[in-house]
mmCIF file of N, CA, C and O in Angstrom:
data_model
loop_
_atom_site.group_PDB
_atom_site.id
_atom_site.type_symbol
_atom_site.label_atom_id
_atom_site.label_comp_id
_atom_site.label_asym_id
_atom_site.label_seq_id
_atom_site.Cartn_x
_atom_site.Cartn_y
_atom_site.Cartn_z
ATOM 1 N N MET B 1 -38.238 15.094 -4.349
ATOM 2 C CA MET B 1 -37.398 15.231 -3.180
ATOM 3 C C MET B 1 -35.932 15.081 -3.593
ATOM 4 O O MET B 1 -35.572 14.194 -4.340
ATOM 5 N N ALA B 2 -35.074 15.953 -3.136
ATOM 6 C CA ALA B 2 -33.654 15.963 -3.493
ATOM 7 C C ALA B 2 -32.923 14.827 -2.794
ATOM 8 O O ALA B 2 -33.279 14.399 -1.703
ATOM 9 N N ASP B 3 -31.886 14.360 -3.449
ATOM 10 C CA ASP B 3 -31.053 13.294 -2.891
ATOM 11 C C ASP B 3 -30.138 13.907 -1.832
ATOM 12 O O ASP B 3 -29.357 14.808 -2.105
ATOM 13 N N GLU B 4 -30.213 13.422 -0.599
ATOM 14 C CA GLU B 4 -29.487 14.012 0.540
ATOM 15 C C GLU B 4 -28.297 13.158 0.976
ATOM 16 O O GLU B 4 -28.062 12.986 2.148
ATOM 17 N N ARG B 5 -27.542 12.614 0.034
ATOM 18 C CA ARG B 5 -26.370 11.822 0.407
ATOM 19 C C ARG B 5 -25.228 12.734 0.820
ATOM 20 O O ARG B 5 -24.977 13.748 0.171
ATOM 21 N N PRO B 6 -24.516 12.351 1.866
ATOM 22 C CA PRO B 6 -23.366 13.180 2.281
ATOM 23 C C PRO B 6 -22.221 13.042 1.269
ATOM 24 O O PRO B 6 -22.054 11.989 0.661
ATOM 25 N N PRO B 7 -21.410 14.085 1.079
ATOM 26 C CA PRO B 7 -20.319 14.024 0.109
ATOM 27 C C PRO B 7 -19.134 13.171 0.572
ATOM 28 O O PRO B 7 -18.249 12.876 -0.223
ATOM 29 N N SER B 8 -19.106 12.774 1.831
ATOM 30 C CA SER B 8 -18.032 11.898 2.306
ATOM 31 C C SER B 8 -18.589 10.987 3.390
ATOM 32 O O SER B 8 -19.565 11.306 4.047
ATOM 33 N N GLY B 9 -17.938 9.833 3.543
ATOM 34 C CA GLY B 9 -18.374 8.867 4.551
ATOM 35 C C GLY B 9 -17.788 7.499 4.257
ATOM 36 O O GLY B 9 -16.740 7.379 3.613
ATOM 37 N N GLU B 10 -18.477 6.460 4.713
ATOM 38 C CA GLU B 10 -18.048 5.081 4.473
ATOM 39 C C GLU B 10 -19.246 4.256 4.056
ATOM 40 O O GLU B 10 -20.351 4.470 4.522
ATOM 41 N N ILE B 11 -18.988 3.302 3.154
ATOM 42 C CA ILE B 11 -20.001 2.341 2.773
ATOM 43 C C ILE B 11 -19.350 0.964 2.785
ATOM 44 O O ILE B 11 -18.322 0.755 2.138
ATOM 45 N N PHE B 12 -19.889 0.068 3.585
ATOM 46 C CA PHE B 12 -19.329 -1.272 3.791
ATOM 47 C C PHE B 12 -17.870 -1.209 4.237
ATOM 48 O O PHE B 12 -17.044 -2.033 3.845
ATOM 49 N N GLY B 13 -17.514 -0.223 5.019
ATOM 50 C CA GLY B 13 -16.160 -0.096 5.553
ATOM 51 C C GLY B 13 -15.160 0.546 4.603
ATOM 52 O O GLY B 13 -13.991 0.686 4.942
ATOM 53 N N VAL B 14 -15.583 0.935 3.410
ATOM 54 C CA VAL B 14 -14.688 1.568 2.439
ATOM 55 C C VAL B 14 -15.002 3.061 2.398
ATOM 56 O O VAL B 14 -16.135 3.449 2.140
ATOM 57 N N PRO B 15 -13.998 3.913 2.635
ATOM 58 C CA PRO B 15 -14.265 5.354 2.670
ATOM 59 C C PRO B 15 -14.471 5.934 1.265
ATOM 60 O O PRO B 15 -13.930 5.429 0.290
ATOM 61 N N TYR B 16 -15.274 6.982 1.208
ATOM 62 C CA TYR B 16 -15.433 7.737 -0.030
ATOM 63 C C TYR B 16 -15.467 9.218 0.303
ATOM 64 O O TYR B 16 -15.828 9.616 1.396
ATOM 65 N N ASN B 17 -15.068 10.027 -0.660
ATOM 66 C CA ASN B 17 -15.051 11.471 -0.473
ATOM 67 C C ASN B 17 -15.227 12.123 -1.844
ATOM 68 O O ASN B 17 -14.365 12.008 -2.707
ATOM 69 N N PHE B 18 -16.358 12.796 -2.048
ATOM 70 C CA PHE B 18 -16.623 13.461 -3.316
ATOM 71 C C PHE B 18 -16.709 14.975 -3.166
ATOM 72 O O PHE B 18 -17.281 15.646 -4.006
ATOM 73 N N GLU B 19 -16.104 15.491 -2.089
ATOM 74 C CA GLU B 19 -16.007 16.938 -1.940
ATOM 75 C C GLU B 19 -14.965 17.459 -2.921
ATOM 76 O O GLU B 19 -14.011 16.753 -3.249
ATOM 77 N N ARG B 20 -15.131 18.680 -3.382
ATOM 78 C CA ARG B 20 -14.180 19.259 -4.331
ATOM 79 C C ARG B 20 -12.797 19.332 -3.685
ATOM 80 O O ARG B 20 -12.625 19.901 -2.623
ATOM 81 N N PRO B 21 -11.786 18.723 -4.321
ATOM 82 C CA PRO B 21 -10.457 18.699 -3.701
ATOM 83 C C PRO B 21 -9.748 20.041 -3.828
ATOM 84 O O PRO B 21 -9.866 20.738 -4.821
ATOM 85 N N SER B 22 -9.004 20.384 -2.786
ATOM 86 C CA SER B 22 -8.141 21.562 -2.829
ATOM 87 C C SER B 22 -6.697 21.081 -2.861
ATOM 88 O O SER B 22 -6.397 19.942 -2.510
ATOM 89 N N LEU B 23 -5.808 21.934 -3.287
ATOM 90 C CA LEU B 23 -4.397 21.561 -3.390
ATOM 91 C C LEU B 23 -3.826 21.181 -2.024
ATOM 92 O O LEU B 23 -3.114 20.185 -1.892
ATOM 93 N N GLY B 24 -4.164 21.949 -0.990
ATOM 94 C CA GLY B 24 -3.670 21.646 0.351
ATOM 95 C C GLY B 24 -4.158 20.308 0.868
ATOM 96 O O GLY B 24 -3.401 19.549 1.471
ATOM 97 N N ARG B 25 -5.423 19.997 0.611
ATOM 98 C CA ARG B 25 -5.966 18.713 1.061
ATOM 99 C C ARG B 25 -5.341 17.560 0.285
ATOM 100 O O ARG B 25 -5.066 16.507 0.842
ATOM 101 N N MET B 26 -5.085 17.761 -1.010
ATOM 102 C CA MET B 26 -4.452 16.709 -1.817
ATOM 103 C C MET B 26 -3.039 16.422 -1.307
ATOM 104 O O MET B 26 -2.658 15.262 -1.149
ATOM 105 N N LEU B 27 -2.260 17.465 -1.053
ATOM 106 C CA LEU B 27 -0.886 17.282 -0.586
ATOM 107 C C LEU B 27 -0.838 16.654 0.804
ATOM 108 O O LEU B 27 -0.023 15.772 1.072
ATOM 109 N N SER B 28 -1.702 17.098 1.701
ATOM 110 C CA SER B 28 -1.688 16.562 3.056
ATOM 111 C C SER B 28 -2.214 15.136 3.114
ATOM 112 O O SER B 28 -1.895 14.394 4.043
ATOM 113 N N ALA B 29 -2.994 14.714 2.146
ATOM 114 C CA ALA B 29 -3.519 13.352 2.152
ATOM 115 C C ALA B 29 -2.430 12.329 1.849
ATOM 116 O O ALA B 29 -2.452 11.216 2.364
ATOM 117 N N TYR B 30 -1.471 12.689 1.000
ATOM 118 C CA TYR B 30 -0.431 11.747 0.609
ATOM 119 C C TYR B 30 0.782 11.790 1.534
ATOM 120 O O TYR B 30 1.678 10.969 1.399
ATOM 121 N N TRP B 31 0.851 12.736 2.449
ATOM 122 C CA TRP B 31 1.988 12.835 3.372
ATOM 123 C C TRP B 31 1.446 13.024 4.784
ATOM 124 O O TRP B 31 1.164 14.132 5.209
ATOM 125 N N GLN B 32 1.311 11.898 5.505
ATOM 126 C CA GLN B 32 0.778 11.931 6.864
ATOM 127 C C GLN B 32 1.729 11.182 7.797
ATOM 128 O O GLN B 32 1.568 9.978 8.024
ATOM 129 N N PRO B 33 2.745 11.859 8.324
ATOM 130 C CA PRO B 33 3.679 11.197 9.229
ATOM 131 C C PRO B 33 2.951 10.631 10.449
ATOM 132 O O PRO B 33 2.010 11.226 10.963
ATOM 133 N N GLY B 34 3.362 9.459 10.866
ATOM 134 C CA GLY B 34 2.774 8.829 12.035
ATOM 135 C C GLY B 34 1.552 7.984 11.729
ATOM 136 O O GLY B 34 1.026 7.315 12.614
ATOM 137 N N GLU B 35 1.088 7.994 10.498
ATOM 138 C CA GLU B 35 -0.067 7.179 10.116
ATOM 139 C C GLU B 35 0.407 5.879 9.479
ATOM 140 O O GLU B 35 1.583 5.696 9.188
ATOM 141 N N GLU B 36 -0.532 4.998 9.221
ATOM 142 C CA GLU B 36 -0.227 3.713 8.599
ATOM 143 C C GLU B 36 0.150 3.878 7.127
ATOM 144 O O GLU B 36 0.148 4.975 6.584
ATOM 145 N N MET B 37 0.411 2.755 6.446
ATOM 146 C CA MET B 37 0.811 2.770 5.048
ATOM 147 C C MET B 37 -0.335 3.224 4.137
ATOM 148 O O MET B 37 -0.113 3.935 3.162
ATOM 149 N N LEU B 38 -1.554 2.822 4.435
ATOM 150 C CA LEU B 38 -2.708 3.202 3.633
ATOM 151 C C LEU B 38 -3.536 4.247 4.371
ATOM 152 O O LEU B 38 -3.812 4.109 5.555
ATOM 153 N N VAL B 39 -3.927 5.291 3.660
ATOM 154 C CA VAL B 39 -4.761 6.349 4.224
ATOM 155 C C VAL B 39 -5.935 6.600 3.278
ATOM 156 O O VAL B 39 -5.906 6.197 2.117
ATOM 157 N N LYS B 40 -6.955 7.272 3.785
ATOM 158 C CA LYS B 40 -8.127 7.562 2.965
ATOM 159 C C LYS B 40 -7.752 8.479 1.808
ATOM 160 O O LYS B 40 -6.952 9.392 1.962
ATOM 161 N N LYS B 41 -8.346 8.216 0.647
ATOM 162 C CA LYS B 41 -8.087 9.051 -0.526
ATOM 163 C C LYS B 41 -8.674 10.447 -0.328
ATOM 164 O O LYS B 41 -9.722 10.592 0.273
ATOM 165 N N PRO B 42 -8.006 11.471 -0.853
ATOM 166 C CA PRO B 42 -8.548 12.825 -0.730
ATOM 167 C C PRO B 42 -9.740 13.059 -1.649
ATOM 168 O O PRO B 42 -10.550 13.935 -1.414
ATOM 169 N N PHE B 43 -9.859 12.269 -2.711
ATOM 170 C CA PHE B 43 -10.992 12.379 -3.616
ATOM 171 C C PHE B 43 -11.233 11.012 -4.254
ATOM 172 O O PHE B 43 -10.316 10.388 -4.770
ATOM 173 N N GLY B 44 -12.439 10.519 -4.169
ATOM 174 C CA GLY B 44 -12.773 9.243 -4.773
ATOM 175 C C GLY B 44 -13.125 8.201 -3.731
ATOM 176 O O GLY B 44 -13.546 8.522 -2.621
ATOM 177 N N VAL B 45 -12.936 6.939 -4.110
ATOM 178 C CA VAL B 45 -13.331 5.810 -3.272
ATOM 179 C C VAL B 45 -12.100 4.995 -2.923
ATOM 180 O O VAL B 45 -11.289 4.674 -3.788
ATOM 181 N N GLY B 46 -11.949 4.642 -1.654
ATOM 182 C CA GLY B 46 -10.900 3.717 -1.236
ATOM 183 C C GLY B 46 -9.753 4.368 -0.500
ATOM 184 O O GLY B 46 -9.895 5.398 0.152
ATOM 185 N N TYR B 47 -8.598 3.715 -0.630
ATOM 186 C CA TYR B 47 -7.395 4.111 0.088
ATOM 187 C C TYR B 47 -6.277 4.426 -0.894
ATOM 188 O O TYR B 47 -6.320 4.031 -2.056
ATOM 189 N N THR B 48 -5.253 5.114 -0.414
ATOM 190 C CA THR B 48 -4.074 5.423 -1.205
ATOM 191 C C THR B 48 -2.834 5.261 -0.327
ATOM 192 O O THR B 48 -2.948 5.078 0.886
ATOM 193 N N LEU B 49 -1.653 5.319 -0.935
ATOM 194 C CA LEU B 49 -0.410 5.164 -0.179
ATOM 195 C C LEU B 49 -0.051 6.444 0.558
ATOM 196 O O LEU B 49 -0.188 7.544 0.026
ATOM 197 N N ASN B 50 0.417 6.276 1.772
ATOM 198 C CA ASN B 50 0.931 7.375 2.581
ATOM 199 C C ASN B 50 2.438 7.445 2.328
ATOM 200 O O ASN B 50 3.194 6.590 2.791
ATOM 201 N N LEU B 51 2.878 8.447 1.593
ATOM 202 C CA LEU B 51 4.283 8.527 1.201
ATOM 203 C C LEU B 51 5.211 8.900 2.349
ATOM 204 O O LEU B 51 6.420 8.868 2.188
ATOM 205 N N ALA B 52 4.679 9.215 3.510
ATOM 206 C CA ALA B 52 5.511 9.477 4.681
ATOM 207 C C ALA B 52 5.877 8.172 5.392
ATOM 208 O O ALA B 52 6.701 8.182 6.304
ATOM 209 N N ASN B 53 5.312 7.069 4.989
ATOM 210 C CA ASN B 53 5.581 5.772 5.596
ATOM 211 C C ASN B 53 6.576 5.019 4.720
ATOM 212 O O ASN B 53 6.393 4.906 3.506
ATOM 213 N N TRP B 54 7.610 4.449 5.300
ATOM 214 C CA TRP B 54 8.664 3.775 4.535
ATOM 215 C C TRP B 54 8.137 2.546 3.802
ATOM 216 O O TRP B 54 8.652 2.179 2.751
ATOM 217 N N ARG B 55 7.082 1.924 4.318
ATOM 218 C CA ARG B 55 6.537 0.734 3.653
ATOM 219 C C ARG B 55 5.959 1.075 2.283
ATOM 220 O O ARG B 55 5.988 0.257 1.367
ATOM 221 N N SER B 56 5.447 2.275 2.123
ATOM 222 C CA SER B 56 4.913 2.708 0.824
ATOM 223 C C SER B 56 6.017 2.766 -0.222
ATOM 224 O O SER B 56 5.825 2.377 -1.371
ATOM 225 N N TRP B 57 7.176 3.251 0.180
ATOM 226 C CA TRP B 57 8.300 3.331 -0.755
ATOM 227 C C TRP B 57 8.798 1.944 -1.138
ATOM 228 O O TRP B 57 9.193 1.714 -2.283
ATOM 229 N N VAL B 58 8.756 0.998 -0.192
ATOM 230 C CA VAL B 58 9.144 -0.374 -0.515
ATOM 231 C C VAL B 58 8.154 -0.967 -1.513
ATOM 232 O O VAL B 58 8.548 -1.613 -2.492
ATOM 233 N N ALA B 59 6.865 -0.734 -1.302
ATOM 234 C CA ALA B 59 5.843 -1.244 -2.222
ATOM 235 C C ALA B 59 6.026 -0.638 -3.618
ATOM 236 O O ALA B 59 5.931 -1.348 -4.626
ATOM 237 N N LEU B 60 6.295 0.650 -3.701
ATOM 238 C CA LEU B 60 6.520 1.294 -5.000
ATOM 239 C C LEU B 60 7.765 0.747 -5.690
ATOM 240 O O LEU B 60 7.781 0.552 -6.909
ATOM 241 N N ALA B 61 8.821 0.483 -4.920
ATOM 242 C CA ALA B 61 10.049 -0.074 -5.495
ATOM 243 C C ALA B 61 9.806 -1.480 -6.037
ATOM 244 O O ALA B 61 10.286 -1.826 -7.128
ATOM 245 N N VAL B 62 9.055 -2.294 -5.318
ATOM 246 C CA VAL B 62 8.744 -3.646 -5.781
ATOM 247 C C VAL B 62 7.933 -3.589 -7.076
ATOM 248 O O VAL B 62 8.206 -4.322 -8.032
ATOM 249 N N VAL B 63 6.952 -2.715 -7.137
ATOM 250 C CA VAL B 63 6.149 -2.571 -8.348
ATOM 251 C C VAL B 63 7.018 -2.121 -9.518
ATOM 252 O O VAL B 63 6.896 -2.641 -10.633
ATOM 253 N N ALA B 64 7.919 -1.181 -9.288
ATOM 254 C CA ALA B 64 8.801 -0.699 -10.351
ATOM 255 C C ALA B 64 9.710 -1.806 -10.864
ATOM 256 O O ALA B 64 9.886 -1.965 -12.079
ATOM 257 N N VAL B 65 10.272 -2.609 -9.965
ATOM 258 C CA VAL B 65 11.145 -3.715 -10.368
ATOM 259 C C VAL B 65 10.358 -4.736 -11.184
ATOM 260 O O VAL B 65 10.834 -5.230 -12.214
ATOM 261 N N LEU B 66 9.146 -5.050 -10.761
ATOM 262 C CA LEU B 66 8.326 -6.012 -11.497
ATOM 263 C C LEU B 66 7.956 -5.486 -12.888
ATOM 264 O O LEU B 66 7.953 -6.255 -13.859
ATOM 265 N N LEU B 67 7.673 -4.204 -13.003
ATOM 266 C CA LEU B 67 7.354 -3.633 -14.314
ATOM 267 C C LEU B 67 8.559 -3.660 -15.248
ATOM 268 O O LEU B 67 8.435 -3.999 -16.428
ATOM 269 N N VAL B 68 9.724 -3.317 -14.724
ATOM 270 C CA VAL B 68 10.942 -3.356 -15.537
ATOM 271 C C VAL B 68 11.235 -4.785 -15.967
ATOM 272 O O VAL B 68 11.564 -5.047 -17.128
ATOM 273 N N GLN B 69 11.086 -5.724 -15.063
ATOM 274 C CA GLN B 69 11.345 -7.130 -15.377
ATOM 275 C C GLN B 69 10.355 -7.643 -16.421
ATOM 276 O O GLN B 69 10.734 -8.373 -17.333
ATOM 277 N N GLU B 70 9.109 -7.249 -16.324
ATOM 278 C CA GLU B 70 8.110 -7.678 -17.302
ATOM 279 C C GLU B 70 8.414 -7.111 -18.680
ATOM 280 O O GLU B 70 8.322 -7.818 -19.686
ATOM 281 N N ASN B 71 8.809 -5.853 -18.746
ATOM 282 C CA ASN B 71 9.128 -5.246 -20.039
ATOM 283 C C ASN B 71 10.361 -5.862 -20.666
ATOM 284 O O ASN B 71 10.421 -6.040 -21.869
ATOM 285 N N ARG B 72 11.355 -6.201 -19.879
ATOM 286 C CA ARG B 72 12.543 -6.873 -20.410
ATOM 287 C C ARG B 72 12.191 -8.253 -20.937
ATOM 288 O O ARG B 72 12.702 -8.676 -21.947
ATOM 289 N N GLY B 73 11.323 -8.968 -20.229
ATOM 290 C CA GLY B 73 10.927 -10.308 -20.650
ATOM 291 C C GLY B 73 10.187 -10.295 -21.972
ATOM 292 O O GLY B 73 10.362 -11.174 -22.804
ATOM 293 N N GLU B 74 9.357 -9.289 -22.231
ATOM 294 C CA GLU B 74 8.634 -9.194 -23.497
ATOM 295 C C GLU B 74 9.593 -8.914 -24.646
ATOM 296 O O GLU B 74 9.451 -9.461 -25.729
ATOM 297 N N ASP B 75 10.579 -8.058 -24.441
ATOM 298 C CA ASP B 75 11.518 -7.705 -25.502
ATOM 299 C C ASP B 75 12.402 -8.888 -25.882
ATOM 300 O O ASP B 75 12.698 -9.099 -27.050
ATOM 301 N N GLU B 76 12.830 -9.675 -24.927
ATOM 302 C CA GLU B 76 13.749 -10.772 -25.179
ATOM 303 C C GLU B 76 13.053 -12.014 -25.709
ATOM 304 O O GLU B 76 13.657 -12.821 -26.387
ATOM 305 N N SER B 77 11.791 -12.197 -25.429
ATOM 306 C CA SER B 77 11.125 -13.446 -25.785
ATOM 307 C C SER B 77 10.885 -13.571 -27.280
ATOM 308 O O SER B 77 10.817 -14.670 -27.805
ATOM 309 N N TYR B 78 10.782 -12.479 -28.015
ATOM 310 C CA TYR B 78 10.485 -12.565 -29.438
ATOM 311 C C TYR B 78 11.690 -13.008 -30.261
ATOM 312 O O TYR B 78 11.533 -13.673 -31.266
ATOM 313 N N GLY B 79 12.877 -12.657 -29.870
ATOM 314 C CA GLY B 79 14.062 -12.992 -30.643
ATOM 315 C C GLY B 79 14.604 -14.380 -30.375
ATOM 316 O O GLY B 79 15.340 -14.923 -31.182
ATOM 317 N N ASP B 80 14.262 -15.017 -29.274
ATOM 318 C CA ASP B 80 14.846 -16.298 -28.893
ATOM 319 C C ASP B 80 14.236 -17.489 -29.615
ATOM 320 O O ASP B 80 14.906 -18.468 -29.897
ATOM 321 N N GLU B 81 12.978 -17.433 -29.932
ATOM 322 C CA GLU B 81 12.290 -18.595 -30.479
ATOM 323 C C GLU B 81 12.246 -18.549 -31.999
ATOM 324 O O GLU B 81 11.974 -17.522 -32.596
ATOM 325 N N GLU B 82 12.546 -19.697 -32.609
ATOM 326 C CA GLU B 82 12.389 -19.805 -34.044
ATOM 327 C C GLU B 82 10.987 -20.333 -34.302
ATOM 328 O O GLU B 82 10.558 -21.315 -33.687
ATOM 329 N N GLU B 83 10.295 -19.713 -35.221
ATOM 330 C CA GLU B 83 8.932 -20.131 -35.503
ATOM 331 C C GLU B 83 8.961 -21.297 -36.475
ATOM 332 O O GLU B 83 9.628 -21.257 -37.503
ATOM 333 N N GLU B 84 8.240 -22.355 -36.139
ATOM 334 C CA GLU B 84 8.120 -23.521 -36.988
ATOM 335 C C GLU B 84 6.677 -23.643 -37.425
ATOM 336 O O GLU B 84 5.767 -23.209 -36.723
ATOM 337 N N PRO B 85 6.453 -24.252 -38.571
ATOM 338 C CA PRO B 85 5.071 -24.437 -39.012
ATOM 339 C C PRO B 85 4.334 -25.389 -38.083
ATOM 340 O O PRO B 85 4.902 -26.291 -37.484
ATOM 341 N N VAL B 86 3.057 -25.131 -37.934
ATOM 342 C CA VAL B 86 2.206 -25.937 -37.044
ATOM 343 C C VAL B 86 1.290 -26.761 -37.914
ATOM 344 O O VAL B 86 0.641 -26.251 -38.834
ATOM 345 N N GLU B 87 1.222 -28.045 -37.625
ATOM 346 C CA GLU B 87 0.338 -28.942 -38.373
ATOM 347 C C GLU B 87 -0.977 -29.061 -37.625
ATOM 348 O O GLU B 87 -0.996 -29.391 -36.443
ATOM 349 N N VAL B 88 -2.079 -28.804 -38.326
ATOM 350 C CA VAL B 88 -3.396 -28.875 -37.739
ATOM 351 C C VAL B 88 -4.159 -29.986 -38.433
ATOM 352 O O VAL B 88 -4.303 -29.978 -39.662
ATOM 353 N N ILE B 89 -4.653 -30.941 -37.654
ATOM 354 C CA ILE B 89 -5.408 -32.058 -38.206
ATOM 355 C C ILE B 89 -6.864 -31.867 -37.818
ATOM 356 O O ILE B 89 -7.195 -31.756 -36.635
ATOM 357 N N VAL B 90 -7.749 -31.836 -38.834
ATOM 358 C CA VAL B 90 -9.167 -31.671 -38.587
ATOM 359 C C VAL B 90 -9.875 -32.929 -39.053
ATOM 360 O O VAL B 90 -9.720 -33.363 -40.183
ATOM 361 N N ASP B 91 -10.626 -33.553 -38.159
ATOM 362 C CA ASP B 91 -11.378 -34.773 -38.537
ATOM 363 C C ASP B 91 -12.691 -34.416 -39.152
ATOM 364 O O ASP B 91 -13.408 -33.568 -38.813
#
């Protein structure tokens, strides 16, 4: 007997969609004026950002600032510390 699962729906409140994506559906999924910040993904499982909502742009800006700050912190941390020998005592 063939597996009769639908290509789209919800499981435990999380949407999924495994229909073959088209360019128009992909573009319209990420730009939905009047909708909330998170919208159903055009392909796959879960939600994605609605780029027509200003809150999505704020979230992207915060993520970008945190990534830049993290990369700067890694570059600066290696030059500041002088390495000293470590004494290890084993009983």
